XYZ file of C-alpha atoms in Angstrom:
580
model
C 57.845 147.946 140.013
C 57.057 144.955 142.031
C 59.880 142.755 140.519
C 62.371 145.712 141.364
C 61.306 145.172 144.906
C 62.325 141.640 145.055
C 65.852 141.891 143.473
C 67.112 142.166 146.997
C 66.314 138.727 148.163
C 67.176 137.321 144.696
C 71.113 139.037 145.185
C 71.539 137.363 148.443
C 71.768 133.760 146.576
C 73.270 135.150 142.856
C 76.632 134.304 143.097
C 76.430 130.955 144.715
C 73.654 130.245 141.728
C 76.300 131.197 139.532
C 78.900 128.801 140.600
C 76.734 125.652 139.297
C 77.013 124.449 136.050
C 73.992 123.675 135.539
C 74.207 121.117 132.544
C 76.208 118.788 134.400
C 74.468 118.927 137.360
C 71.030 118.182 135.569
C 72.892 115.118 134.557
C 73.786 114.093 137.438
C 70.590 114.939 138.736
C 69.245 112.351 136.144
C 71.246 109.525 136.991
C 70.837 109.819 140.796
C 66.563 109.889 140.046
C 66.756 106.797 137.895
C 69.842 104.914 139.799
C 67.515 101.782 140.761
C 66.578 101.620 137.257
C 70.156 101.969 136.155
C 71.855 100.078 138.536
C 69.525 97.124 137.924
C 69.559 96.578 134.381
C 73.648 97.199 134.336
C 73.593 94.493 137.526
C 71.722 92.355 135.004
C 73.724 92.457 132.043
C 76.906 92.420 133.840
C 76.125 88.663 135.469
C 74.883 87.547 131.891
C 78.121 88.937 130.645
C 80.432 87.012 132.987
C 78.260 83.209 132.445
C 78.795 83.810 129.085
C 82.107 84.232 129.434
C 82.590 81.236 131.089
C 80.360 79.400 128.368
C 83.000 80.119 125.586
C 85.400 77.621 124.934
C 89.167 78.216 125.070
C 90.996 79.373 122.539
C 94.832 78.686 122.278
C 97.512 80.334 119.928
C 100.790 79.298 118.105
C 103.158 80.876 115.427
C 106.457 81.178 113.537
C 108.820 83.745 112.165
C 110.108 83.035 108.481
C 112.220 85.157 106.293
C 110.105 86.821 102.612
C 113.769 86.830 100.831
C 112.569 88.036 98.121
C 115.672 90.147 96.974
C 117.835 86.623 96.701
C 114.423 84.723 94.810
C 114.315 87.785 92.000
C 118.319 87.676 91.758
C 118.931 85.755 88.755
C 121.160 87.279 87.377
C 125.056 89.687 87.821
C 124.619 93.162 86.870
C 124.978 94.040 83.282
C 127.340 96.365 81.500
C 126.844 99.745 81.732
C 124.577 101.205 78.657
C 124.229 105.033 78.769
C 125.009 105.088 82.262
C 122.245 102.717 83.522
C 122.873 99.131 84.463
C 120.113 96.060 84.613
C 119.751 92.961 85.725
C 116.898 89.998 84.917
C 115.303 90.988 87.719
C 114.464 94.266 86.231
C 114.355 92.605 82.764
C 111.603 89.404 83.802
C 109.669 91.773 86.723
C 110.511 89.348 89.804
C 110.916 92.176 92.250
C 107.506 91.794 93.614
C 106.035 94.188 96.553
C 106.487 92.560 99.910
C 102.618 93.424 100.333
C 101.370 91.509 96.827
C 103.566 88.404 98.362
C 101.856 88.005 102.150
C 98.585 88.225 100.217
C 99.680 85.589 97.533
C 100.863 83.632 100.810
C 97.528 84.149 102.779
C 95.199 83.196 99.661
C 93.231 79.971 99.924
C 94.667 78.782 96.664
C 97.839 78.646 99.027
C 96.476 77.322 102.179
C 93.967 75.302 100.833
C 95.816 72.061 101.718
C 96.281 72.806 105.256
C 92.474 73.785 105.491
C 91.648 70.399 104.151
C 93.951 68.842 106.582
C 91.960 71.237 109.761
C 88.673 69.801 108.750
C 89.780 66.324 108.866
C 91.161 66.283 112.331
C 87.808 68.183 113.724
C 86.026 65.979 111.976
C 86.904 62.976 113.873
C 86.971 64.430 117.106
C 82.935 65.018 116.133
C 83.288 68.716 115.573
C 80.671 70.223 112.930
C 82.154 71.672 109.924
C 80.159 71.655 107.253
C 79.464 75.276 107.488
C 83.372 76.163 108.041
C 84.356 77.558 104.903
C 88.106 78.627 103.900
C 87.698 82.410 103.773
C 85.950 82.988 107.234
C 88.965 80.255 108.609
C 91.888 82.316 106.903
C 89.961 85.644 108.096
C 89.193 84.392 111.695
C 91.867 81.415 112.482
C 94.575 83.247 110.909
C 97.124 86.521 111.049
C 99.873 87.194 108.772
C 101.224 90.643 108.986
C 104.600 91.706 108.254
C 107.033 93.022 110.752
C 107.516 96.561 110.477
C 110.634 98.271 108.379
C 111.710 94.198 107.791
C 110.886 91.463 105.753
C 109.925 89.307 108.360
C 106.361 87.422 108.602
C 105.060 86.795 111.353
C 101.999 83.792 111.351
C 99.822 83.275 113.893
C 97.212 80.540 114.040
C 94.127 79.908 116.713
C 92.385 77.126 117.532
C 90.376 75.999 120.408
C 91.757 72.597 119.595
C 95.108 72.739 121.576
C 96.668 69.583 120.119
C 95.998 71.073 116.953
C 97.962 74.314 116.372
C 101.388 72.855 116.406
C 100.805 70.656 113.425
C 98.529 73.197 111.350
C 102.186 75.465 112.036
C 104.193 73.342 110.345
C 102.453 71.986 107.573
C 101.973 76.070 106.709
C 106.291 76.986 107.132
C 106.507 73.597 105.143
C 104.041 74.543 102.323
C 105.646 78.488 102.253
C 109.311 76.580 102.013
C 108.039 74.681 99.449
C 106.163 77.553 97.676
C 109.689 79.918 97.585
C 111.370 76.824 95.941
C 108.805 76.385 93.314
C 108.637 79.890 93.165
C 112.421 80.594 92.366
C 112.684 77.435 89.737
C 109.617 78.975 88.055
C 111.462 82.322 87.789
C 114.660 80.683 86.399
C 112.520 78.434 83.736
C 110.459 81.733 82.609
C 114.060 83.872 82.238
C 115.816 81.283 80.151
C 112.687 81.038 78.050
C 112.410 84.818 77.865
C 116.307 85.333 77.233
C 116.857 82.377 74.381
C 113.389 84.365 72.531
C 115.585 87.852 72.987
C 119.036 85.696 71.776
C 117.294 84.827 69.345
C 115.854 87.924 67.881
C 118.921 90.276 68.595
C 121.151 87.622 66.605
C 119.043 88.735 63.587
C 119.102 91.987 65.045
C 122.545 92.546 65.189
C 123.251 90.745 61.421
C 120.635 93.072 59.673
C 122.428 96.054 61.472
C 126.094 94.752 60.340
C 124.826 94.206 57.050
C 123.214 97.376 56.628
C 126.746 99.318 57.997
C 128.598 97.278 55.069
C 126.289 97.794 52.319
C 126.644 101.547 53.035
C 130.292 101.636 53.157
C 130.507 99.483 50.076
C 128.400 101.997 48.449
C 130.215 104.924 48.878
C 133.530 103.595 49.100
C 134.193 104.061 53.272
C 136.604 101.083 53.498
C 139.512 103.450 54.092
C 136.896 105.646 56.572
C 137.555 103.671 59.460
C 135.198 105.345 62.206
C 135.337 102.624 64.691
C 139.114 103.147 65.900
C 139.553 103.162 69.587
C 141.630 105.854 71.397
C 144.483 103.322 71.158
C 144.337 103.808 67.126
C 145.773 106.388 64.743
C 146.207 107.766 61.171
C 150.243 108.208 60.330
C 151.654 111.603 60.366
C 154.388 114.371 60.294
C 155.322 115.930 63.389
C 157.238 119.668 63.367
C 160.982 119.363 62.039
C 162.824 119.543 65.169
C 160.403 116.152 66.713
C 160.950 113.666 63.612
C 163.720 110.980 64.980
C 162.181 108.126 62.454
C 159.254 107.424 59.785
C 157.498 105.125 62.235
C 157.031 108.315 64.717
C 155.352 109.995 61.920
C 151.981 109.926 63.846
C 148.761 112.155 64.879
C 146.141 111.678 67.148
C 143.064 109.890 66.021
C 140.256 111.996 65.192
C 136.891 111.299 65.330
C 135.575 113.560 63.055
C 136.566 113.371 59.196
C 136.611 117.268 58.955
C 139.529 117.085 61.741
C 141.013 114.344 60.502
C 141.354 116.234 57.056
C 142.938 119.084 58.721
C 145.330 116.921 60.401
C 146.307 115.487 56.559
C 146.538 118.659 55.739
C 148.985 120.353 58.214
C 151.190 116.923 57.504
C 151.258 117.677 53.753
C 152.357 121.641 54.690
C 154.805 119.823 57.089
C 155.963 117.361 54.933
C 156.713 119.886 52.067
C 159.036 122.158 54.237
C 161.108 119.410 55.222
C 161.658 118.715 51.478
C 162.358 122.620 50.855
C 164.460 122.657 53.972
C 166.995 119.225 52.583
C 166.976 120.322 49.057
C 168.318 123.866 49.706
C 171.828 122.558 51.856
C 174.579 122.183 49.251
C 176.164 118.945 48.778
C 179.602 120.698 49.908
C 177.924 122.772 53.023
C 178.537 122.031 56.350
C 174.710 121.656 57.613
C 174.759 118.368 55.120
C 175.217 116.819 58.245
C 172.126 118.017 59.782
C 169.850 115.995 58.130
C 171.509 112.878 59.816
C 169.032 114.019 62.721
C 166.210 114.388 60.696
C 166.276 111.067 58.754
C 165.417 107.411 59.172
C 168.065 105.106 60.970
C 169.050 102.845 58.517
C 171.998 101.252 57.071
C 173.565 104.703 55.667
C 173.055 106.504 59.249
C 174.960 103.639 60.627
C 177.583 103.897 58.252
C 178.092 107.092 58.939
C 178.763 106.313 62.530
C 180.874 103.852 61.978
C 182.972 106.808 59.972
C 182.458 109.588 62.580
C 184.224 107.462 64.758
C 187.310 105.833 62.989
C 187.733 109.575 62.159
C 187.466 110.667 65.934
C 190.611 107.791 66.641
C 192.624 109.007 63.753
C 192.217 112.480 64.609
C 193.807 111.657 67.892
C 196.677 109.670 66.351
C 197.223 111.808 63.166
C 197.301 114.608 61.457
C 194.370 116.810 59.899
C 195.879 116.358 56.643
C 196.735 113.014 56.492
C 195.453 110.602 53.739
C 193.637 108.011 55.733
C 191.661 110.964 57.230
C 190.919 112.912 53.819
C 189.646 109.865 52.851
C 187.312 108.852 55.506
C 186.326 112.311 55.051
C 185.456 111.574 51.202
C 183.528 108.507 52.196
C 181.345 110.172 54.633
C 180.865 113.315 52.019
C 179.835 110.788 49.559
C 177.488 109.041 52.355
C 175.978 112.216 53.148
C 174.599 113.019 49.557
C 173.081 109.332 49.019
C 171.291 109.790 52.828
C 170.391 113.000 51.331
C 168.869 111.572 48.019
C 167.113 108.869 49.613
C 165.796 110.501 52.483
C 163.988 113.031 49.607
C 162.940 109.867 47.910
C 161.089 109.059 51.283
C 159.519 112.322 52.085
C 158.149 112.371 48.366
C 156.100 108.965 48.878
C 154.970 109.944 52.167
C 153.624 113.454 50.731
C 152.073 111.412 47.912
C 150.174 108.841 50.268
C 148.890 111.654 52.625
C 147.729 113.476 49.137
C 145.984 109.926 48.248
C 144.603 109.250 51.344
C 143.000 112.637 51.517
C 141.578 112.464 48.507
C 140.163 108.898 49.641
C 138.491 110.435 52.512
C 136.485 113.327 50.859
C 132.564 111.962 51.174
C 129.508 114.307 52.002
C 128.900 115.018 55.722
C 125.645 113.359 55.435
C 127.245 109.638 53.779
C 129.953 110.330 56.926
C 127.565 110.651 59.333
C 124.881 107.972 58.469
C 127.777 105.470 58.376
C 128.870 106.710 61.651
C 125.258 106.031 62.747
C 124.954 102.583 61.660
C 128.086 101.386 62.602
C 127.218 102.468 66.616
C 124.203 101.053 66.111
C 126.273 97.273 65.543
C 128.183 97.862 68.647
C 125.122 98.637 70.588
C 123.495 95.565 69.430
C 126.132 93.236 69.504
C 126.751 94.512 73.198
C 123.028 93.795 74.156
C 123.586 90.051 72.406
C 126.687 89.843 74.538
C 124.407 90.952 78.051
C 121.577 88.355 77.064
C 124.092 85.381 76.125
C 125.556 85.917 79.692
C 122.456 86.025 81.387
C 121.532 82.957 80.051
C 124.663 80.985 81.129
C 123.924 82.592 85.069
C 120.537 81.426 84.572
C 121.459 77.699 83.795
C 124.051 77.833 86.445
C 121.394 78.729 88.506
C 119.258 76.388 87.590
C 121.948 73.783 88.327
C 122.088 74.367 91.846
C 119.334 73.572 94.606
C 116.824 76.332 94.879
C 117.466 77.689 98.790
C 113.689 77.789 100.608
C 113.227 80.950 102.825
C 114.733 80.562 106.305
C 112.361 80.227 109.513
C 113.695 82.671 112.206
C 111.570 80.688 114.749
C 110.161 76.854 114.822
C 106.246 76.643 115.254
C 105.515 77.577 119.350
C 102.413 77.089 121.493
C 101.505 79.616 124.029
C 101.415 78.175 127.441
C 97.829 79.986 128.258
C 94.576 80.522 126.493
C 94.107 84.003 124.248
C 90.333 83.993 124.845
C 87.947 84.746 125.288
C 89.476 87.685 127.694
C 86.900 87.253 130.715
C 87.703 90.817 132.091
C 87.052 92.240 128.696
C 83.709 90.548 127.908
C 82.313 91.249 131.560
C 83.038 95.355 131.500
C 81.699 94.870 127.720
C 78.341 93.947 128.856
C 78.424 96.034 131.755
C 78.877 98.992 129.397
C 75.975 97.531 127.280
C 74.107 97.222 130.669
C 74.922 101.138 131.874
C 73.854 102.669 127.903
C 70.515 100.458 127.990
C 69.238 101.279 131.750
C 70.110 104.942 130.541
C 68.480 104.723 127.716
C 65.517 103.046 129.156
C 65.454 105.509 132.047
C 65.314 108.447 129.203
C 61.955 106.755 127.800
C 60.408 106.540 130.947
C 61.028 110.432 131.669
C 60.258 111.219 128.413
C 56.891 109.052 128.442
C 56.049 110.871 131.868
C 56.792 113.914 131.035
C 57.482 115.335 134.549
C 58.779 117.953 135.310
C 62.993 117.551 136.480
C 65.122 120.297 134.490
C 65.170 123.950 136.369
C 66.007 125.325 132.788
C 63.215 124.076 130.567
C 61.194 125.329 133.464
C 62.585 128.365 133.499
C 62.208 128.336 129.756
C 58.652 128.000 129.703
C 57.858 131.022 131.782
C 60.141 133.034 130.648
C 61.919 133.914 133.889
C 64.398 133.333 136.455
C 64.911 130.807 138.867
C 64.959 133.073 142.545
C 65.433 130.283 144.840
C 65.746 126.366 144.451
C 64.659 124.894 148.036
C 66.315 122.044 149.382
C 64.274 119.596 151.981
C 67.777 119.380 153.567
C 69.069 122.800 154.034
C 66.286 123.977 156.126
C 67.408 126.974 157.764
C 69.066 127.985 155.065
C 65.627 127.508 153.312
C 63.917 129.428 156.459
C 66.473 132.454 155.970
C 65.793 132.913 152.267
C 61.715 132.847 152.712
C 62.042 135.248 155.703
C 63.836 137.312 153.702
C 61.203 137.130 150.962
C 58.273 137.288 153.324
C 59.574 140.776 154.700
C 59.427 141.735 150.968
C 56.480 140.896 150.602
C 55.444 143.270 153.705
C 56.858 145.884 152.121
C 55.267 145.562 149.291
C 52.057 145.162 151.073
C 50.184 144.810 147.664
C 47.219 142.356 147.742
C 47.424 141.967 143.974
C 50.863 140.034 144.165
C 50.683 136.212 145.323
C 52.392 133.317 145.134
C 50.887 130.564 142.877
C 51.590 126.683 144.187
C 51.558 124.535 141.553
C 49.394 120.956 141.886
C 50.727 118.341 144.043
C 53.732 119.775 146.186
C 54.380 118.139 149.504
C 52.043 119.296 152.079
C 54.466 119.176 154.807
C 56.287 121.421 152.707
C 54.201 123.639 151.302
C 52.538 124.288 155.525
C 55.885 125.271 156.220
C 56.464 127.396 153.887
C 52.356 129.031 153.736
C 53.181 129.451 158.137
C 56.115 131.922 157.388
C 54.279 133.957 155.015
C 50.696 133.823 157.317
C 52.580 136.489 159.955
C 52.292 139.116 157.232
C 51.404 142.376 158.624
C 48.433 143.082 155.916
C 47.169 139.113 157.160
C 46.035 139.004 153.461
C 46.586 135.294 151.378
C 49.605 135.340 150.166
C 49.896 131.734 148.416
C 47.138 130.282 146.658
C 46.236 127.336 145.096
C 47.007 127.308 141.228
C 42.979 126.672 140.822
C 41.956 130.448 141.916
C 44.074 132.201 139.356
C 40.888 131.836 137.507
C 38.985 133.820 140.097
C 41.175 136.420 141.780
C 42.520 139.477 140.315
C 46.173 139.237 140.095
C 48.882 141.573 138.571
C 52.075 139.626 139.479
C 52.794 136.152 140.903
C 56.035 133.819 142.060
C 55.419 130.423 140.512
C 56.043 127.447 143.902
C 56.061 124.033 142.169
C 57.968 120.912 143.496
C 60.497 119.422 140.807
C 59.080 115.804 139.456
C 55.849 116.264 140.759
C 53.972 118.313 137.530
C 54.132 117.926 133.656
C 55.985 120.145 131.301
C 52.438 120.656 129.608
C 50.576 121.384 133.096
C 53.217 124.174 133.462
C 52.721 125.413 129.658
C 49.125 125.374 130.406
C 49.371 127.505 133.697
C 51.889 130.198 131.814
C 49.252 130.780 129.011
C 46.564 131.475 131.355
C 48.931 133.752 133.012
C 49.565 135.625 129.631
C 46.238 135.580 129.118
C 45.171 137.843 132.809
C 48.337 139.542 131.728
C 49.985 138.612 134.799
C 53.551 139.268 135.448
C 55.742 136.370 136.165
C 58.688 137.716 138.903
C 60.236 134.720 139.515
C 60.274 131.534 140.316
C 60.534 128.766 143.724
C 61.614 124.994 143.070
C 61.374 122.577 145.939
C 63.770 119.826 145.548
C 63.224 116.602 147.576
């Protein structure tokens, strides 16, 4: 019931508790108690920070742009012939299209550089620099940036040295050496491919003769010299056409087919062709009118132009005389009698055309399987002798090549100096050290707390007794401070219970703690109110209000005090903090 009586007092200050955050000011709170502490050792480290600053010696910086072509170094070669659809080239044949990535770190290896290292250590060696302990790897790593511009092929070198006079000739001996190394580098390419392309030369050549022999030992074998399945498009097998489309016997012709089966067919519809044309000349009559027809179905040859030279001596006379004149009844014999022989001879034809077509499809009758295989191996020459033909050419590009003067990558820049130093940054080592100086006064303050053991943080406090803070009093708010313990003095009259005190814990300020013992002395009952933290041993006590002043009593003082508390079976209600 007592602690109900003092939540008045403890509202009055609630919400403007609750606007702290209580972390951050504990923090702060930290910082402000160890500031000297702080301050000092940052103060400290910052001045050793800036002399050694100014102890380091100056480091200067050059570079150069050059041009990784690697495209034109792995181009060796035209594009090949289409095969299938795809297309190579020797680059893709030999490998040369290296990663961009795989070059910069053949460029920055000290197999590479090694020459221009040598040529660093001489020059600080007679200026009387030390470097017997400078070794290649920790110079590339530490003297030394190559990186590639990004989305190009541009590389970008960089080289430091606190040696000034230096950098400018360390520059050029490296744009010389990677000149030098893309020349190499391209002869070495060409030499490899025409090694690589004579060895292929040379095996398709045998290649390409074991497949043409193997073609003509099968078509020997079954007799496929009259199979001809390497025609082009261009090509064709003689034939018939219908009866009204035959002008002459070289027309005779059919599309080339690729398959035998079709090509069978083909014969086949030519022989049916071929015999009603014969059918169709034998059944006109040697005296019937459509004798003449067959002028438009036969060959033009010396009877056809016989004939015309008839038809039109009997078109003049015609004109001139009469129907039954002599000179015209005898033309008209002549061309009668011409008719018949065109007829005979133009049967005579048709017969040895039907009885090639019959022999040549009689020629061309093989299993599917002889057909195909022969197919097979004859594609299988033109694909080789194509791939022959591809290598051969590559070979003449590559001695061309080989002819001319291997073209070094282009620099984009000459070797520059920088008119100013690069280091050491001054600024940047200072606030480095004054960073290092803050984190090890902090860290040094946090030992000293911790080693002490006082007694700073309102929460663990609150923690270890297992109650609320009521009011935190501030030296420097003192009528505020005078209106909150007036308040809690008249609570304490109304109350007016002996049995509740409040307990001062050791060493508070005096001045203080009279202060605050006055207010609470004009208590109606006159009884003690606060007593010293000693008599809790002695008096009988139901509930108490812990006073203690912040940093001026260990965390294990208070644990001590709270288990003798627990021990009476006294009620904490609350507790007073006086802040300094």
């Amino acid at each position: 019931m007592e602690k109900e009586n003092f939540d008045k007092a403890i509202d009055i200050y609630e919400e403007e508790s609750n606007l702290y955050d209580f972390e951050l000011s504990q923090t702060f709170n930290f910082f402000r108690r160890n500031k000297l502490i702080i301050i000092s050792i940052t103060f400290i480290a910052t001045l050793i920070g800036a002399v050694y600053s100014l102890s380091i010696k100056k480091s200067w910086e050059g570079q150069f742009k050059i041009v990784l072509d690697l495209q034109n170094d792995s181009k060796s070669s035209p594009t090949l012939p289409d095969f299938g659809g795809f297309s190579r080239s020797l680059a893709n044949l030999s490998g040369l299209n290296k990663n961009l990535n795989t070059e910069i770190e053949i460029l920055k290896s000290p197999s590479t550089l090694m020459p221009i290292f040598k040529y660093v250590i001489e020059e600080k060696s007679k200026l009387g620099e030390k470097t017997n302990k400078l070794k290649i790897n920790n110079w590339i790593d530490k003297n030394l940036k190559i990186k590639l511009k990004k989305n190009t092929s541009v590389l970008n070198v960089i080289y430091q040295d606190n040696n000034k006079a230096l950098i400018e000739n360390v520059l050029n001996k490296i744009s010389n050496k990677y000149q030098k190394y893309s020349s190499i580098k391209k002869q070495n390419n060409l030499n490899n491919n025409e090694v690589f392309l004579k060895n292929e030369i040379s095996k398709y050549k045998k290649i390409s003769t074991n497949s043409y022999k193997a073609a003509e030992k099968h078509a020997l074998k079954y007799d496929l010299s009259k199979v001809n399945l390497l025609q082009s498009s261009s090509e064709s097998i003689p034939s018939l056409s219908s009866i009204n489309m035959i002008n002459k016997p070289n027309n005779l012709v059919v599309e080339n087919f690729s398959k035998t089966n079709e090509t069978l067919l083909s014969i086949s519809d030519q022989l049916k062709n071929i015999n009603g044309i014969i059918n169709y000349v034998e059944g006109i009559d040697n005296q019937s009118p459509q004798l003449e027809n067959i002028i438009n179905l036969g060959p033009n040859n010396e009877l056809y132009e016989q004939i015309e030279y008839i038809d039109l001596k009997l078109s003049k006379y015609k004109s001139i005389l009469r129907d039954d004149d002599d000179d015209i009844k005898d033309l008209e014999r002549a061309k009668r009698i011409l008719l018949i022989s065109f007829k005979g001879k133009f049967l005579s034809y048709l017969e040895g055309e039907k009885a090639r077509l019959s022999s040549l499809k009689d020629s061309i009758k093989r299993p599917t399987e002889v057909l195909l295989k022969y197919k097979e191996l004859k594609e299988e020459v033109k694909r080789d002798q194509r791939t022959l033909n591809a290598l051969e050419e590559e070979l003449r590009f590559v001695l061309l090549e080989k002819a001319r003067s291997p073209k070094p990558w282009a620099l984009i820049t000459n070797a520059t100096l920088l008119d100013y130093p690069v280091a050491p940054n001054k600024k940047r080592i200072t606030f480095l050290f004054f960073l290092l100086g803050t984190t090890l006064g902090t860290i040094f303050a946090l030992i000293i707390e911790k080693r002490e053991d006082l007694a700073f943080e309102n929460k663990r406090i609150e923690s270890i007794f297992n109650t609320k803070l009521i009011y935190e009093i501030n030296t420097e708010e003192k009528e505020k401070n005078k209106k909150f313990l007036n308040t809690l003095s008249n609570s304490f009259n109304l109350i007016n219970n002996k049995e509740t005190k409040i307990i001062s814990i050791k060493n508070i300020d005096k001045q203080y703690l009279n202060s605050i013992m006055l207010i609470f002395n004009d208590l109606k009952n006159k009884t003690e109110t606060i007593i010293n933290d000693k008599l809790i041993y002695d008096q009988k006590i139901n509930s108490v209000i812990i006073l203690l002043q912040s940093g001026s009593v260990e965390y294990s003082y208070l644990e001590e005090i709270k288990n003798i508390l627990d021990i009476k079976k006294v009620t904490i209600l609350g507790l007073l903090i006086l802040k300094k």
